[in-house]
Coordinates of C-alpha atoms in Angstrom, one line a residue:
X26 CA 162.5 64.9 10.0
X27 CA 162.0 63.0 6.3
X28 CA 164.7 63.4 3.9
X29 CA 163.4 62.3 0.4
X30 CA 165.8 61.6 -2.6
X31 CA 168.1 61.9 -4.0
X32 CA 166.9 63.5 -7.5
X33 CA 169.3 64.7 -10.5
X34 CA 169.4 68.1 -10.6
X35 CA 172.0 70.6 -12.5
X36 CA 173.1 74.0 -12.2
X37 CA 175.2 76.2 -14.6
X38 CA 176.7 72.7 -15.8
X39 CA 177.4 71.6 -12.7
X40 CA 175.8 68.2 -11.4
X41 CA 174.0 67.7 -7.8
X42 CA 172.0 66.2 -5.7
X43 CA 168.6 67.1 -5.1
X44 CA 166.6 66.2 -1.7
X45 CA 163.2 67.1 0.2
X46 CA 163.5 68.0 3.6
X47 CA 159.8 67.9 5.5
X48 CA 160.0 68.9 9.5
X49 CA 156.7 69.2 10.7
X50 CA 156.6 72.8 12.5
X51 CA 153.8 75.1 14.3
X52 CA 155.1 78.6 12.0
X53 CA 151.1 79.7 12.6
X54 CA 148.8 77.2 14.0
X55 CA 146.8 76.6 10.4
X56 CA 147.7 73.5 9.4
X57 CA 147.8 74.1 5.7
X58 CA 149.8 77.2 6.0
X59 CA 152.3 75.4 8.2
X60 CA 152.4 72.1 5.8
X61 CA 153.5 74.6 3.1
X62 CA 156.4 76.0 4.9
X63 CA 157.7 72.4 6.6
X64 CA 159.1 71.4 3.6
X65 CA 162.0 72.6 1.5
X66 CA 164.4 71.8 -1.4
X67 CA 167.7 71.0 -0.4
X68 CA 170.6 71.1 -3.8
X69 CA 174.1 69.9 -2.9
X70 CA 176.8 70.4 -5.6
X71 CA 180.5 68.3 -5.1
X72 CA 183.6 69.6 -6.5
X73 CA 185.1 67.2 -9.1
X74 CA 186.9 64.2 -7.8
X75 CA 185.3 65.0 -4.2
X76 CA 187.6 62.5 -1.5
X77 CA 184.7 62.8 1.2
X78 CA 187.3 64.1 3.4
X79 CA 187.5 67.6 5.5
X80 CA 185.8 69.4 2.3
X81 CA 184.2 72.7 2.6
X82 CA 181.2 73.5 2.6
X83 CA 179.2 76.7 1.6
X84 CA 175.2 77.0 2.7
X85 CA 174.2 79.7 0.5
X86 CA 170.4 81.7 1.0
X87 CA 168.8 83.8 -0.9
X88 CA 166.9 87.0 -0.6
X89 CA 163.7 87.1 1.3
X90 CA 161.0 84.8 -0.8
X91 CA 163.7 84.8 -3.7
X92 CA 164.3 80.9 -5.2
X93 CA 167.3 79.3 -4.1
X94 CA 167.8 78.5 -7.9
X95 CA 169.3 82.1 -8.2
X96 CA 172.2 81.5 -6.3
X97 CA 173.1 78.9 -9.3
X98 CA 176.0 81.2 -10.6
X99 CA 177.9 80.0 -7.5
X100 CA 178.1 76.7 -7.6
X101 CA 180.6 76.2 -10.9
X102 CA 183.1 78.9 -9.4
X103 CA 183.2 77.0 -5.7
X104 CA 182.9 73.9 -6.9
X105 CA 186.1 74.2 -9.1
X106 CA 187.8 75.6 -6.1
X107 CA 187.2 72.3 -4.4
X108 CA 184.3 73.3 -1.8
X109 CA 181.0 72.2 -1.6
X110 CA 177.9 74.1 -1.8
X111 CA 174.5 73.4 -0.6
X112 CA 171.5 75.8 -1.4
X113 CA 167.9 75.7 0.0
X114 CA 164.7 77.1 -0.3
X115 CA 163.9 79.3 3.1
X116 CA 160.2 80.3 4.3
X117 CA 157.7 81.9 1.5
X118 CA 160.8 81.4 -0.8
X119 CA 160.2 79.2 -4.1
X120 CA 158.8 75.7 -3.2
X121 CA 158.2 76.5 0.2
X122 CA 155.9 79.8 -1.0
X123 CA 152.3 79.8 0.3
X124 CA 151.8 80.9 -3.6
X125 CA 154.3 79.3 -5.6
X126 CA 154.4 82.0 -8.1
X127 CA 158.4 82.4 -8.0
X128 CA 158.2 86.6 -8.1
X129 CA 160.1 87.2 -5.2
X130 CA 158.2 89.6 -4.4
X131 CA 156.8 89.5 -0.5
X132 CA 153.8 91.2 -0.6
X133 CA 152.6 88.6 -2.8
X134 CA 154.0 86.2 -0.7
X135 CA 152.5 86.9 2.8
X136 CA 148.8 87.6 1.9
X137 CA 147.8 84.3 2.3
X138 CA 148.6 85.6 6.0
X139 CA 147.1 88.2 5.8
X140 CA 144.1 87.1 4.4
X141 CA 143.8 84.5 7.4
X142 CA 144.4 87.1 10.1
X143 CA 148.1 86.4 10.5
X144 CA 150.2 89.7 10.7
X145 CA 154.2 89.4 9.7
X146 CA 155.3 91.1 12.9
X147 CA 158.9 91.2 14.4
X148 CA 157.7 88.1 16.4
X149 CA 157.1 86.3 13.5
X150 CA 159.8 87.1 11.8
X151 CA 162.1 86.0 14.7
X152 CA 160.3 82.9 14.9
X153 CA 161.8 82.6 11.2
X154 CA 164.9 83.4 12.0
X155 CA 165.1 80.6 14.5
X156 CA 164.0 77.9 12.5
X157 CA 166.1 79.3 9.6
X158 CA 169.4 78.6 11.6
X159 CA 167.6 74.9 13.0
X160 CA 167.5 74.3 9.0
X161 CA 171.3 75.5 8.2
X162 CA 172.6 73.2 10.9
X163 CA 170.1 70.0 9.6
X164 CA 171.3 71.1 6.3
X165 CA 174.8 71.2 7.9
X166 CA 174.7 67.9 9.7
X167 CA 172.8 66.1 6.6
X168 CA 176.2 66.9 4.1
X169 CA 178.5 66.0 6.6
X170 CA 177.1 62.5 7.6
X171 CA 176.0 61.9 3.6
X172 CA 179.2 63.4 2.0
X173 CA 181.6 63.7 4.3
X174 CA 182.3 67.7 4.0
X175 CA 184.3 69.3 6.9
X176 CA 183.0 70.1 10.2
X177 CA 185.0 73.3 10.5
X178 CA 185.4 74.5 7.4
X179 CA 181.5 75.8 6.9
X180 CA 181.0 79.4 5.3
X181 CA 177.0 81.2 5.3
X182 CA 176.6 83.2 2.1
X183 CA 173.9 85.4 1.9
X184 CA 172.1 87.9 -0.7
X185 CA 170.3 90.7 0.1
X186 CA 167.8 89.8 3.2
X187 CA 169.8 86.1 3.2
X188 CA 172.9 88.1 5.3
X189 CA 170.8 89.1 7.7
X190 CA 169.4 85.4 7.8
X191 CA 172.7 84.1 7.4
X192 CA 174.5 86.7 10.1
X193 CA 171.7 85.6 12.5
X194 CA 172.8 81.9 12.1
X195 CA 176.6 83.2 12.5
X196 CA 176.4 85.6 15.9
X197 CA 173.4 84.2 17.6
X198 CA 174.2 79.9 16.7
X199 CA 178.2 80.3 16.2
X200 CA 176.9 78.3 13.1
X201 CA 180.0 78.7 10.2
X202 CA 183.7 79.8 10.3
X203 CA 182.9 82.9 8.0
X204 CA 179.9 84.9 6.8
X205 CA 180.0 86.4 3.6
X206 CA 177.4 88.4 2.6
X207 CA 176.4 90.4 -0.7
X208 CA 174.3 93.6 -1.0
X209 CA 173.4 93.5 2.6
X210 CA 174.9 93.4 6.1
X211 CA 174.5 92.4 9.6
X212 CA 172.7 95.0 11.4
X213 CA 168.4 94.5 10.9
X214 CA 167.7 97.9 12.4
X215 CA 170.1 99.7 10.2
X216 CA 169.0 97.7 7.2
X217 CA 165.4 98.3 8.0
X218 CA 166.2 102.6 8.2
X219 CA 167.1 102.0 4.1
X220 CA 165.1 99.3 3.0
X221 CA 161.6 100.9 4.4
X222 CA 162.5 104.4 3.8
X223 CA 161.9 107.2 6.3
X224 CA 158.2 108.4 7.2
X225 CA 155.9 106.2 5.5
X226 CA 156.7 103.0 7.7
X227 CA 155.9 106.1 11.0
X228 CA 152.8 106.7 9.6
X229 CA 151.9 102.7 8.3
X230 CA 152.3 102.0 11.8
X231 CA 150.4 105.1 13.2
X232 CA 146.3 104.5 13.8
X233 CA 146.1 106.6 10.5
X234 CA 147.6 104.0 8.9
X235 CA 145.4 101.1 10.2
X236 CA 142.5 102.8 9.4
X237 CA 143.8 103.0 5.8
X238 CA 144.7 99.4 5.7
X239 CA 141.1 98.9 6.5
X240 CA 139.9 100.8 3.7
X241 CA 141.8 99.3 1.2
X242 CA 141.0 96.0 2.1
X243 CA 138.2 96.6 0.5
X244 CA 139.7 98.6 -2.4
X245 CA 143.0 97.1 -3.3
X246 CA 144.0 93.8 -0.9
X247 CA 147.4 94.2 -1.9
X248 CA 147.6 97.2 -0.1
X249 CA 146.9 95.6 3.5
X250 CA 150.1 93.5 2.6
X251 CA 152.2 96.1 1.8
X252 CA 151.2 97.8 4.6
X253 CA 152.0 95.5 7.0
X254 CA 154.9 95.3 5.6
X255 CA 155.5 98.8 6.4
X256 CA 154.2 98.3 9.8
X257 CA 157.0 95.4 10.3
X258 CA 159.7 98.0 9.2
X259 CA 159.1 100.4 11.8
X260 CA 159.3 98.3 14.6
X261 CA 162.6 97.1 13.2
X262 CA 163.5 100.7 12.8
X263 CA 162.4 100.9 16.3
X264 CA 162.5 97.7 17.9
X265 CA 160.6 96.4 20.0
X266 CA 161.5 92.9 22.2
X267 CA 161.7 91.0 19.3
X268 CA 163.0 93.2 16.9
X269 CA 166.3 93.1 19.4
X270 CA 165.9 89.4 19.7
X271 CA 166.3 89.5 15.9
X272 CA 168.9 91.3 14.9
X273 CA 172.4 89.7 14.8
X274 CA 174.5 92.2 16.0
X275 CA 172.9 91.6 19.6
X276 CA 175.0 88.8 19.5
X277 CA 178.3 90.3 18.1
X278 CA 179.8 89.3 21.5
X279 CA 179.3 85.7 21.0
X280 CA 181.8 86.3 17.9
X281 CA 185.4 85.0 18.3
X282 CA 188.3 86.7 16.1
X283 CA 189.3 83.8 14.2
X284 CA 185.8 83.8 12.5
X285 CA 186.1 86.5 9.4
X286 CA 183.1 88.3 8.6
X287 CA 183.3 89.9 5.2
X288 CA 180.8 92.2 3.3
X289 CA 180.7 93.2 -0.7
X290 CA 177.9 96.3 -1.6
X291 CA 177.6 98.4 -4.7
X292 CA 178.0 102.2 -4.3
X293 CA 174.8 102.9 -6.8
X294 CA 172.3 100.4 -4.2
X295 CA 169.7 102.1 -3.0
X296 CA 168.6 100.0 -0.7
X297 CA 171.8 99.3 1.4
X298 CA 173.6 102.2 2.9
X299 CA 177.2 102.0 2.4
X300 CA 178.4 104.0 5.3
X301 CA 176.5 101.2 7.5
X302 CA 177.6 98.6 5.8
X303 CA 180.9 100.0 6.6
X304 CA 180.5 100.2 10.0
X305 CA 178.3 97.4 11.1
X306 CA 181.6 95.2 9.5
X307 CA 184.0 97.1 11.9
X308 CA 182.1 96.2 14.9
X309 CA 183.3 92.3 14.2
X310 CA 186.7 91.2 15.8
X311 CA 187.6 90.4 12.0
X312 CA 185.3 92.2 10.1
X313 CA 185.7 93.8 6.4
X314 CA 182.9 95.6 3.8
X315 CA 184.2 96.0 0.0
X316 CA 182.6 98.9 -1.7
X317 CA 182.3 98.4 -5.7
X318 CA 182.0 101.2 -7.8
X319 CA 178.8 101.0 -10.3
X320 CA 177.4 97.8 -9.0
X321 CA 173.5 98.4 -7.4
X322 CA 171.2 96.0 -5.6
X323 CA 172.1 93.2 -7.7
X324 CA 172.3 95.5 -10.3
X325 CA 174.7 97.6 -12.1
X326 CA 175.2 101.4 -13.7
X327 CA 178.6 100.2 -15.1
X328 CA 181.2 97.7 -15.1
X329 CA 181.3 93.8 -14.4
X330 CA 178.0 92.2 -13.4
X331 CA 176.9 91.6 -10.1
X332 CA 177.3 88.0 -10.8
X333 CA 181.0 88.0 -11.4
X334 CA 181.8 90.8 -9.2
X335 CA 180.5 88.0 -6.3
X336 CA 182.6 85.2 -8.1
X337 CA 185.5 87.3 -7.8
X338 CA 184.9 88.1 -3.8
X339 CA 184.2 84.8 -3.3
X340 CA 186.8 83.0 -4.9
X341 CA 189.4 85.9 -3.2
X342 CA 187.7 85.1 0.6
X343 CA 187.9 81.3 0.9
X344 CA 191.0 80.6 -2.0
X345 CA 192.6 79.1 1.7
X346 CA 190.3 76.8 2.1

């Protein structure tokens, strides 16, 4: 792997360190399409007067293709706790898009596979969670040789999609002490049940709904994206091989009880189910799920923001460290 940098960079008033990771890796067999998604931005933030010395260290991702830049609002309130944060860019998110156009939104995102013949199926979306927990230890590895940040002390924060990403690293790798994750939680099949709604993935994935990807190929290609989509979350719904493979709690027995697993969700999101947020925590040996009144998916119908309602759980989950 080549590290370039380091480069200036600064978030929320808070001064890092930014680098380019490129590892060369076969995500599709096109080499432009792979070239695209080898390389990544990599942002690590020290707390003032950093000691290089058993420091924490929080790897924060993102929602699926959402820019690692919007998990800025983190880095002033960890950093004044005395932890270190590093943030990066994972596949078809921000600079490591196919289309760079910074939307988040992945329909946009994966039709340059689609448009080359390359479906988003459960296989290649566990080939993404693989190499998403090979780049959190690199990332890992990288900030404790270069900055000296603990080896223990190593909390996953995820948003949205990024706790699954983030829960996969944690049951399936033993990667991190504690997972905390926001508007989301740990169990892909249960996720998928809210997130794709209830008989249209059914029928994207019946041969009604490939013929009607076919036609509006030629109509609307947008559609064949979204479709696929679709397609993806019925087979996570009801998984196949690699949907299993996929989802972290198929590892929850790898999970010791001194590593705490805690979830924070809104009562007013509509795509995470609260009741399964619930309970997928209680299946950990040391597992908790805060429901706030008001807050949505990142959103809110009344009282504090999302933003400082995740400060808040945040500073409360690692003021030990």
């Amino acid at each position: 792997m080549t590290i370039y940098g380091a480069d200036p960079i600064n978030f929320e008033g808070v001064s890092g360190d930014r680098y380019w990771f490129h590892q060369p890796f076969s995500y599709t067999g096109i080499a432009d399409i792979d070239d695209r998604l080898s390389g990544f931005p990599v942002a690590v933030f020290l707390p003032p007067h950093h000691l290089q010395q058993d420091t924490p260290l929080v790897i924060g991702l993102q929602g699926m293709c959402a820019p690692y830049g919007l998990n800025a609002f983190i880095v002033p309130t960890l950093t004044q706790m005395g932890i270190a944060v590093a943030l990066f860019d994972t596949p078809f998110a921000g600079e490591r898009s196919l289309v760079r156009t910074f939307t988040a939104k992945v329909e946009k995102e994966i039709q340059p596979l689609i448009d080359r013949g390359i479906p988003f199926d459960t296989k290649f979306l566990l080939d993404l969670f693989k190499k998403n927990a090979d780049d959190v230890n690199k990332v890992h590895e990288f900030c404790r040789q270069r900055y000296g940040v603990s080896n223990s002390k190593l909390a996953l924060f995820g948003v949205s999609m990024g706790v699954l990403e983030t829960a996969y690293c944690f049951t399936a790798h033993g990667i991190g002490e504690r997972l905390l994750g926001t508007i989301g939680h740990a169990d892909l099949r249960y996720f998928a049940k809210t997130w794709g709604g209830g008989i249209i993935p059914d029928l994207a994935a019946s041969p009604l709904g490939k013929i009607a990807a076919n036609i509006a190929q030629l109509l609307q290609p947008d559609t064949k994206a979204i479709i696929n989509l679709l397609q993806l979350v019925k087979n996570l719904k009801d998984p196949d091989e690699f949907a299993i493979a996929c989802n972290p709690m198929t590892y929850i027995d790898q999970v010791k009880p001194h590593r705490k697993v805690r979830f924070l969700v809104g009562d007013n999101d509509l795509i995470v189910n609260t009741q399964d947020a619930k309970n997928c925590a209680q299946k950990f040996p040391d597992g908790e799920c805060y429901i706030v009144p008001g807050m949505g998916h990142g959103t809110r119908r009344w009282g504090p923001t999302f933003v400082d309602h995740v400060r808040y759980f945040l500073s409360t989950q690692l003021n030990d460290w």
